[in-house]
Every structure is written in C-alpha cells, then in structure tokens.
mmCIF file of C-alpha atoms in Angstrom:
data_model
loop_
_atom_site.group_PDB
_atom_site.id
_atom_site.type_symbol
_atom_site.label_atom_id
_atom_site.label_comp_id
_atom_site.label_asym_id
_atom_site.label_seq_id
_atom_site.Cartn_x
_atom_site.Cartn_y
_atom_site.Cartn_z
ATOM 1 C CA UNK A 1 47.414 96.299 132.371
ATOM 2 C CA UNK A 2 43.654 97.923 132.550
ATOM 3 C CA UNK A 3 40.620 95.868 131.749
ATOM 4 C CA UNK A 4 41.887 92.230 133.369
ATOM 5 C CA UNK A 5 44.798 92.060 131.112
ATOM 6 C CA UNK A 6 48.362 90.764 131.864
ATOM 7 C CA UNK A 7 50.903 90.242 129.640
ATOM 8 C CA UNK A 8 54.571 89.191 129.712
ATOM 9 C CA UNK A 9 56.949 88.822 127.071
ATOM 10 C CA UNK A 10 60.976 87.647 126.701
ATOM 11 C CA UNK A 11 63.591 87.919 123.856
ATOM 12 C CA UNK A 12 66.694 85.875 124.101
ATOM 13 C CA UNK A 13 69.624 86.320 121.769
ATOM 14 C CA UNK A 14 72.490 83.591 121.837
ATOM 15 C CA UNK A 15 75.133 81.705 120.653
ATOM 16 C CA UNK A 16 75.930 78.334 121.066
ATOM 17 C CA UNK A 17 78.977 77.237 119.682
ATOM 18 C CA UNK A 18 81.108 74.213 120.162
ATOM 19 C CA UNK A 19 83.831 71.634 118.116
ATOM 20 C CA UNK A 20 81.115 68.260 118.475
ATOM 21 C CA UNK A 21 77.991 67.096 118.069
ATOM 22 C CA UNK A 22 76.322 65.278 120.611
ATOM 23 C CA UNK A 23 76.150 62.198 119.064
ATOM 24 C CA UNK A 24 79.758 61.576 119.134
ATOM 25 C CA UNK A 25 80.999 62.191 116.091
ATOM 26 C CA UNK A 26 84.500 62.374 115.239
ATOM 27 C CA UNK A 27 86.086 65.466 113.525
ATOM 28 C CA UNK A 28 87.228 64.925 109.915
ATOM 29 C CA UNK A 29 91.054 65.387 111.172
ATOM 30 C CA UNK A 30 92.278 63.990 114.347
ATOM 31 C CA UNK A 31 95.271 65.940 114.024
ATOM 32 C CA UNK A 32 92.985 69.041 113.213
ATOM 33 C CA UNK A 33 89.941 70.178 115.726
ATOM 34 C CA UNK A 34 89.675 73.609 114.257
ATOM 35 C CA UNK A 35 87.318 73.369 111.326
ATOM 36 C CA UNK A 36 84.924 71.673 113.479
ATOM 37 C CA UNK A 37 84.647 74.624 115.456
ATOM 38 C CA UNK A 38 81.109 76.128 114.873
ATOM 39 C CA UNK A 39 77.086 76.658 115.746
ATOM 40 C CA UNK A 40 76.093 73.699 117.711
ATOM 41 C CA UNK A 41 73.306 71.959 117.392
ATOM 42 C CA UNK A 42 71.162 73.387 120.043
ATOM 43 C CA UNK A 43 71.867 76.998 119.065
ATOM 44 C CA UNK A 44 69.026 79.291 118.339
ATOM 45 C CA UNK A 45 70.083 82.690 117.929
ATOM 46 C CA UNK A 46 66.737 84.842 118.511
ATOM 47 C CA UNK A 47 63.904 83.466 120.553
ATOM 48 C CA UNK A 48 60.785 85.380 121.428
ATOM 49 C CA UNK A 49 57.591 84.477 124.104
ATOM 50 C CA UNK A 50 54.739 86.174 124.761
ATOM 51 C CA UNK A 51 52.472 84.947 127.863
ATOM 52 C CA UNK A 52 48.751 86.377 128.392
ATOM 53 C CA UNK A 53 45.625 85.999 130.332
ATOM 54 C CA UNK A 54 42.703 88.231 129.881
ATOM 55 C CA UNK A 55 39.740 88.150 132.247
ATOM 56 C CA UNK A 56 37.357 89.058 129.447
ATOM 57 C CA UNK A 57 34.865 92.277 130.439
ATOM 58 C CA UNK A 58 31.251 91.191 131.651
ATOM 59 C CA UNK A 59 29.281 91.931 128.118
ATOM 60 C CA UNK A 60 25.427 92.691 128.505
ATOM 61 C CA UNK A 61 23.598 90.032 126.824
ATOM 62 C CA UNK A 62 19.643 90.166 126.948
ATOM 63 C CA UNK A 63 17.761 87.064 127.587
ATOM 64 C CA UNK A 64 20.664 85.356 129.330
ATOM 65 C CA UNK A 65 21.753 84.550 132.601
ATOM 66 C CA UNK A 66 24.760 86.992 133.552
ATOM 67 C CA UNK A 67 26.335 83.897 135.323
ATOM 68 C CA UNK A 68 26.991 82.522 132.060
ATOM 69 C CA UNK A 69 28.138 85.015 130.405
ATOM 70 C CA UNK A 70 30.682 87.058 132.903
ATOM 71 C CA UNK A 71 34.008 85.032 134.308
ATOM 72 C CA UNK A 72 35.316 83.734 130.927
ATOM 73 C CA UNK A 73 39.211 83.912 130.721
ATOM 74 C CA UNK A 74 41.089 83.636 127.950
ATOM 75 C CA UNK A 75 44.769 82.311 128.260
ATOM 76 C CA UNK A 76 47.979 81.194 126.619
ATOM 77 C CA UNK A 77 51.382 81.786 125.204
ATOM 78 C CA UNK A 78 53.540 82.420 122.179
ATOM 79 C CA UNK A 79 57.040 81.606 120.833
ATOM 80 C CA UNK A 80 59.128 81.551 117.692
ATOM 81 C CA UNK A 81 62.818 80.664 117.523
ATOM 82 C CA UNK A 82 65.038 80.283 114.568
ATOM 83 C CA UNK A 83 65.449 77.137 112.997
ATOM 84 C CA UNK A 84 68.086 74.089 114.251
ATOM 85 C CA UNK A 85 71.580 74.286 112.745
ATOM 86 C CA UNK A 86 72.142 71.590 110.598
ATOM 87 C CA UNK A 87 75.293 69.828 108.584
ATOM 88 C CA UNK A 88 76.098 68.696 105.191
ATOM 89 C CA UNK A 89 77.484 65.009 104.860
ATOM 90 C CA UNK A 90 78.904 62.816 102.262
ATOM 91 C CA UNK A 91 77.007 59.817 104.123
ATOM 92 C CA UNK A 92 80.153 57.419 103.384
ATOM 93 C CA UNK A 93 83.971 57.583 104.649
ATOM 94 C CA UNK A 94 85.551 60.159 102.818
ATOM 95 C CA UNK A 95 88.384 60.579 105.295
ATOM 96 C CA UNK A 96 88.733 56.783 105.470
ATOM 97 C CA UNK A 97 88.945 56.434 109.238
ATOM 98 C CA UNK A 98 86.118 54.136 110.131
ATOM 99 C CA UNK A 99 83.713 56.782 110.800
ATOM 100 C CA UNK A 100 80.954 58.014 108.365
ATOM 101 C CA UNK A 101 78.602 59.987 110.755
ATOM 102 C CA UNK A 102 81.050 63.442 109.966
ATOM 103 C CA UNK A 103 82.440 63.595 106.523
ATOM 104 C CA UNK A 104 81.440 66.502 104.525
ATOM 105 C CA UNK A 105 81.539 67.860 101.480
ATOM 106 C CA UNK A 106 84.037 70.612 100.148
ATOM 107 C CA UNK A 107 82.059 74.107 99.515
ATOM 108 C CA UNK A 108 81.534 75.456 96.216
ATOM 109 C CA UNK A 109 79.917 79.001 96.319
ATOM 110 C CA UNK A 110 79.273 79.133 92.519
ATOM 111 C CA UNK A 111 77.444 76.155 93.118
ATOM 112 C CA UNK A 112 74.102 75.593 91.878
ATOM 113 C CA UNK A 113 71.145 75.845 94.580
ATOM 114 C CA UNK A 114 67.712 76.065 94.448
ATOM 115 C CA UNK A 115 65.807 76.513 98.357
ATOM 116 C CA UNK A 116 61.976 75.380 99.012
ATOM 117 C CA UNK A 117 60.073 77.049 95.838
ATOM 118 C CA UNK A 118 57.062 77.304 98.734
ATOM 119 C CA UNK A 119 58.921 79.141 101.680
ATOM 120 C CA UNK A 120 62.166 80.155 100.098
ATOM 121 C CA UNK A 121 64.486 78.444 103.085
ATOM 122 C CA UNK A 122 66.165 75.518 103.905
ATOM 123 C CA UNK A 123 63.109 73.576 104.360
ATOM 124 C CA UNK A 124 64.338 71.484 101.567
ATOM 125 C CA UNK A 125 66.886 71.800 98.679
ATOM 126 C CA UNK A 126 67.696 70.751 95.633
ATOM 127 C CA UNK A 127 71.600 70.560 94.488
ATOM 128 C CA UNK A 128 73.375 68.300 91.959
ATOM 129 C CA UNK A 129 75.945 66.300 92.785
ATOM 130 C CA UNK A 130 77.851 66.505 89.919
ATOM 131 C CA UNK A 131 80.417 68.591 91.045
ATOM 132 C CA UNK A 132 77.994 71.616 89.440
ATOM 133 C CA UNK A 133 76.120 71.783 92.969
ATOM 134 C CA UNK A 134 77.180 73.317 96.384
ATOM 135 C CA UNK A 135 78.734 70.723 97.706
ATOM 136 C CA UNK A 136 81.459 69.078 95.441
ATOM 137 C CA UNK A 137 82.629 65.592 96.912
ATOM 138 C CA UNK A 138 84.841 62.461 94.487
ATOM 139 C CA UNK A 139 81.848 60.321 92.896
ATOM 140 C CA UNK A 140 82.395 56.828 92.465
ATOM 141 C CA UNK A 141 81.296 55.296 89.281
ATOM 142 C CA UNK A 142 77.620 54.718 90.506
ATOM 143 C CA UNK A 143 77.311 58.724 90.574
ATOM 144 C CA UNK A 144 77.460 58.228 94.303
ATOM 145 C CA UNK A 145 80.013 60.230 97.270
ATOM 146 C CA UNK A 146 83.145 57.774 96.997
ATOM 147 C CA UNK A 147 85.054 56.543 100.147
ATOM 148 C CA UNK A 148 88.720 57.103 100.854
ATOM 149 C CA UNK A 149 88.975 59.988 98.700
ATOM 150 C CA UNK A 150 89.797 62.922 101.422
ATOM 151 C CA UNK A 151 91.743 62.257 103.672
ATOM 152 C CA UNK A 152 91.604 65.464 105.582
ATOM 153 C CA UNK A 153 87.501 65.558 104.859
ATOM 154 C CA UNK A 154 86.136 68.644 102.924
ATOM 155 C CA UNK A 155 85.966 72.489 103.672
ATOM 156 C CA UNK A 156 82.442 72.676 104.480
ATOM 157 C CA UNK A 157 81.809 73.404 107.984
ATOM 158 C CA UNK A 158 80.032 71.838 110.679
ATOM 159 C CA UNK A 159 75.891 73.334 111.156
ATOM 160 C CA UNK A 160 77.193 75.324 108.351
ATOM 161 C CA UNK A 161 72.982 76.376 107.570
ATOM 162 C CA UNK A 162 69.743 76.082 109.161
ATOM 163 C CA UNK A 163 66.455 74.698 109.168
ATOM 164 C CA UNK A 164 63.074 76.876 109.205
ATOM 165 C CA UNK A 165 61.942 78.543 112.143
ATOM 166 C CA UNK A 166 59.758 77.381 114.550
ATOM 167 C CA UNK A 167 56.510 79.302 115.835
ATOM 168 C CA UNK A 168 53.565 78.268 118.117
ATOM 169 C CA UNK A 169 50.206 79.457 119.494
ATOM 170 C CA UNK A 170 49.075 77.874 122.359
ATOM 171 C CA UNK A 171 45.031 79.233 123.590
ATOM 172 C CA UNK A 172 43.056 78.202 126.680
ATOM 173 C CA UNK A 173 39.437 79.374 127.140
ATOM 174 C CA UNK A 174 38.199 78.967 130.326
ATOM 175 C CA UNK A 175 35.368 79.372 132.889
ATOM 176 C CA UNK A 176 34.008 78.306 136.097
ATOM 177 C CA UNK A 177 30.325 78.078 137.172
ATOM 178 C CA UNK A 178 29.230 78.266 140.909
ATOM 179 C CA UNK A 179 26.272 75.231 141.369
ATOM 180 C CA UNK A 180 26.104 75.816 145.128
ATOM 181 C CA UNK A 181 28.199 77.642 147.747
ATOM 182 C CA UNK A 182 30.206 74.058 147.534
ATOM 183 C CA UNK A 183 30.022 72.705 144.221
ATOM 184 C CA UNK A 184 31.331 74.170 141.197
ATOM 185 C CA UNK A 185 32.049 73.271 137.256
ATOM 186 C CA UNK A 186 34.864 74.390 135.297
ATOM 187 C CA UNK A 187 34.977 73.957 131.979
ATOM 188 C CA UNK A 188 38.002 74.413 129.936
ATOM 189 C CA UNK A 189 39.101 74.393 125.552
ATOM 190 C CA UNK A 190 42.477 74.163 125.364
ATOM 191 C CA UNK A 191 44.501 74.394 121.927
ATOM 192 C CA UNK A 192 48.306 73.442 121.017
ATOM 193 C CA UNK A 193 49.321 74.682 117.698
ATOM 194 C CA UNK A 194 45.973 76.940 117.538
ATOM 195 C CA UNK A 195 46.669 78.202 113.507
ATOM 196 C CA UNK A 196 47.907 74.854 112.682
ATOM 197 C CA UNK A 197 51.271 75.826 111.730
ATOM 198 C CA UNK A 198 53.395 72.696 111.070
ATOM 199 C CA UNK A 199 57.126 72.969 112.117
ATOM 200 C CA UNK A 200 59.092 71.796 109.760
ATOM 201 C CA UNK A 201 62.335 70.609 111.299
ATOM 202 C CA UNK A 202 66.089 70.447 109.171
ATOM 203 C CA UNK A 203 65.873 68.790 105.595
ATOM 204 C CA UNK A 204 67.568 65.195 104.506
ATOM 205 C CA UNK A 205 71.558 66.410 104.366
ATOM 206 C CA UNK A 206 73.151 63.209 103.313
ATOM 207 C CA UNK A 207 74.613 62.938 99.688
ATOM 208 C CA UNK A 208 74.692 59.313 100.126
ATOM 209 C CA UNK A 209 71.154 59.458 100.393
ATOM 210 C CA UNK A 210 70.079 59.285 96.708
ATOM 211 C CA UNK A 211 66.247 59.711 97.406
ATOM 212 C CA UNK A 212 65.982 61.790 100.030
ATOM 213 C CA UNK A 213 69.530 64.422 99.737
ATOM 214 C CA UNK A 214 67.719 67.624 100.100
ATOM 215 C CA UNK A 215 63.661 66.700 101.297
ATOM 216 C CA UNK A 216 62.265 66.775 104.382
ATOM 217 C CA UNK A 217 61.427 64.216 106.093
ATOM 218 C CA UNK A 218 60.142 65.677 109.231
ATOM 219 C CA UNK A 219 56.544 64.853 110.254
ATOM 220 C CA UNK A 220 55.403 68.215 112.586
ATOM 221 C CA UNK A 221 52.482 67.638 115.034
ATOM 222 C CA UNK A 222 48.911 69.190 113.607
ATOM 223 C CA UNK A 223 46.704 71.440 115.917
ATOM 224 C CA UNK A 224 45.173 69.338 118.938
ATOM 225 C CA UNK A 225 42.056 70.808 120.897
ATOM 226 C CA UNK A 226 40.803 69.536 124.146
ATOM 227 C CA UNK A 227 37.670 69.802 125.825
ATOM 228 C CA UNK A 228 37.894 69.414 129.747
ATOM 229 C CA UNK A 229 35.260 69.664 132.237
ATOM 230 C CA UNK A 230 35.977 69.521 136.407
ATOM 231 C CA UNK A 231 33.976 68.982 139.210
ATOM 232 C CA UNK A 232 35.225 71.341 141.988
ATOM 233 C CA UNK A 233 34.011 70.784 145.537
#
C-alpha cells in the first residue's frame, strides 16, 4: 500500500473433530465409540491474523535533527481465535471401569445455568449439582458424583462447550541511527499483549471438584515490554 504501508491478513475456518483426547482417555463404553465422537481439543473454528509494518512518513519537526526524527518503523501482528473446546466430568468412576479421566455427566437442558456475570461466556459457571443443574449425575451421600452408578457413562458429549476466545496485539517500534559510514545503533520497544488483554483459558469442569466445579483457574500472561538497543557494525 501507499505511504510505506504493508499489510497482510488470513482467516481460517475449521473443524477438528475426532473420538479421543490426547491424553488417553478411554470412552465411557468400550463396546460403544460413537458418543465420543466430537470437537477435539485442538479445534478452533474461526481464526483471524493481521501482520503490518509501516515505515512512518518523515514529519517536519523544528529545532531537531531530521536524523532523529525520519526512519521510525512501526511493526507487529494480530490474532483472535475462538476459545478451546472443553468437557464436562463427573471427576470419579461413574462407569466403574478403572478409569475416571472420561466420565461425564448426563445433560439436562432445563437445567439451571448461570455463565460469567462479567463476560457472559464460559469463562466460568455456576450450576448445582443437585440434579436441578445442567449436568445431572447419582450423588452419593456426601452430596458428591457417586462411583459405579452408570455403567454406560452419561449423555453429555465429549468438548460439548467452549472456553473464551483468545486475542493478542503484538507492537514493535523501531529505528536505526547511522554513527559513521560503519557503525550504527538500533534501538528497538517491543510489546507482547500490548492492551493487556488476559486470555482466559477453559474453566474448572470437574463435579468432583467441590471448590473449584465451574471457576477458572487459568493464570494468562500480563503485557511484557522490552527495550533493546544493538550495536551494528
């Protein structure tokens, strides 16, 4: 483009779907692969980047050097994706065979639900599990998902819902003085997460889990800014 701009951008839209999770869990029914068929966990249906440099136009500044104030480039990229696919879990055996990493729940769509009262998504939940609640599971007499009580697992699928979406601005501003025909300086500010946006990643999905069923307990990485300088000769 005109004025020492360049710009690139992409959009990908995908599917990823599969019958296992790569951590090797076992499906609810051995005798039974298809309700495990669904999203997998690295599916992320839209995802959009934008690229850019811009060689910014000499301004006229009076009283200052024009070397320092022509040559500064301003750099960097963009992306947002949708959010990581997550499942719902009883946390104990519910299919009693040995295995407690893929149990889930049975699905009640009259359920009672209530999403993050901040950002309105699955960044966190709050469900009872009182058989009121989305997910309906047999409760042992501590209140608590109770083992060897379905022995086909429940109805709810696998990376049934998913976490919030992820977006990042990324900003380098950049410059390079000429000392002598040989020697030069650049100096460089480069920023990661430039607006500080923290991505959130899926919420605390184990019913088991009596503190933490529905939270999240993702820590996201703050903004980070460095300050470079090299000697070029």
């Amino acid at each position: 483009m005109g004025r020492g701009l360049l710009v690139g951008a992409n959009y990908t839209y995908s599917a990823a779907l599969d019958d296992a999770d790569a951590n090797g869990s076992t499906p609810q029914d051995l005798r039974n692969y298809r309700p495990e068929y669904g999203r997998g966990a690295v599916d992320r249906p839209h995802r959009f980047v934008l690229h850019y440099v811009w060689q910014v136009p000499s301004p006229v500044v009076h009283g200052l050097p024009r070397h320092l104030v022509q040559g500064w480039q301003v750099s960097g990229y963009s992306e947002w994706q949708s959010g990581q696919p997550f499942t719902v879990t009883s946390g104990v055996d519910s299919n009693g065979d040995g295995s407690l990493t893929a149990d889930r729940p049975n699905y009640d769509p009259n359920g009672r639900i209530s999403l993050d009262p901040v950002t309105g998504n699955w960044r966190s939940f709050q469900t009872p599990r009182d058989g009121s609640g989305l997910f309906v599971t047999p409760l042992g007499t501590n209140g608590l998902p109770l083992a060897n009580s379905m022995p086909h697992g429940g109805n709810l699928g696998r990376n049934t819902f998913r976490g919030p979406s992820f977006g990042n601005w990324n900003l380098d501003l950049g410059k390079t003085f000429t000392v002598t025909e040989r020697w030069k300086v650049q100096l460089r500010a480069s920023s990661t997460k430039l607006f500080h946006h923290r991505n959130f990643g899926p919420p605390v999905a184990v019913m088991s889990n009596v503190l933490g069923f529905g939270t999240n307990a993702s820590d996201p990485a703050a903004r980070v800014v460095l300050l470079g300088a090299k000697i070029l000769f």
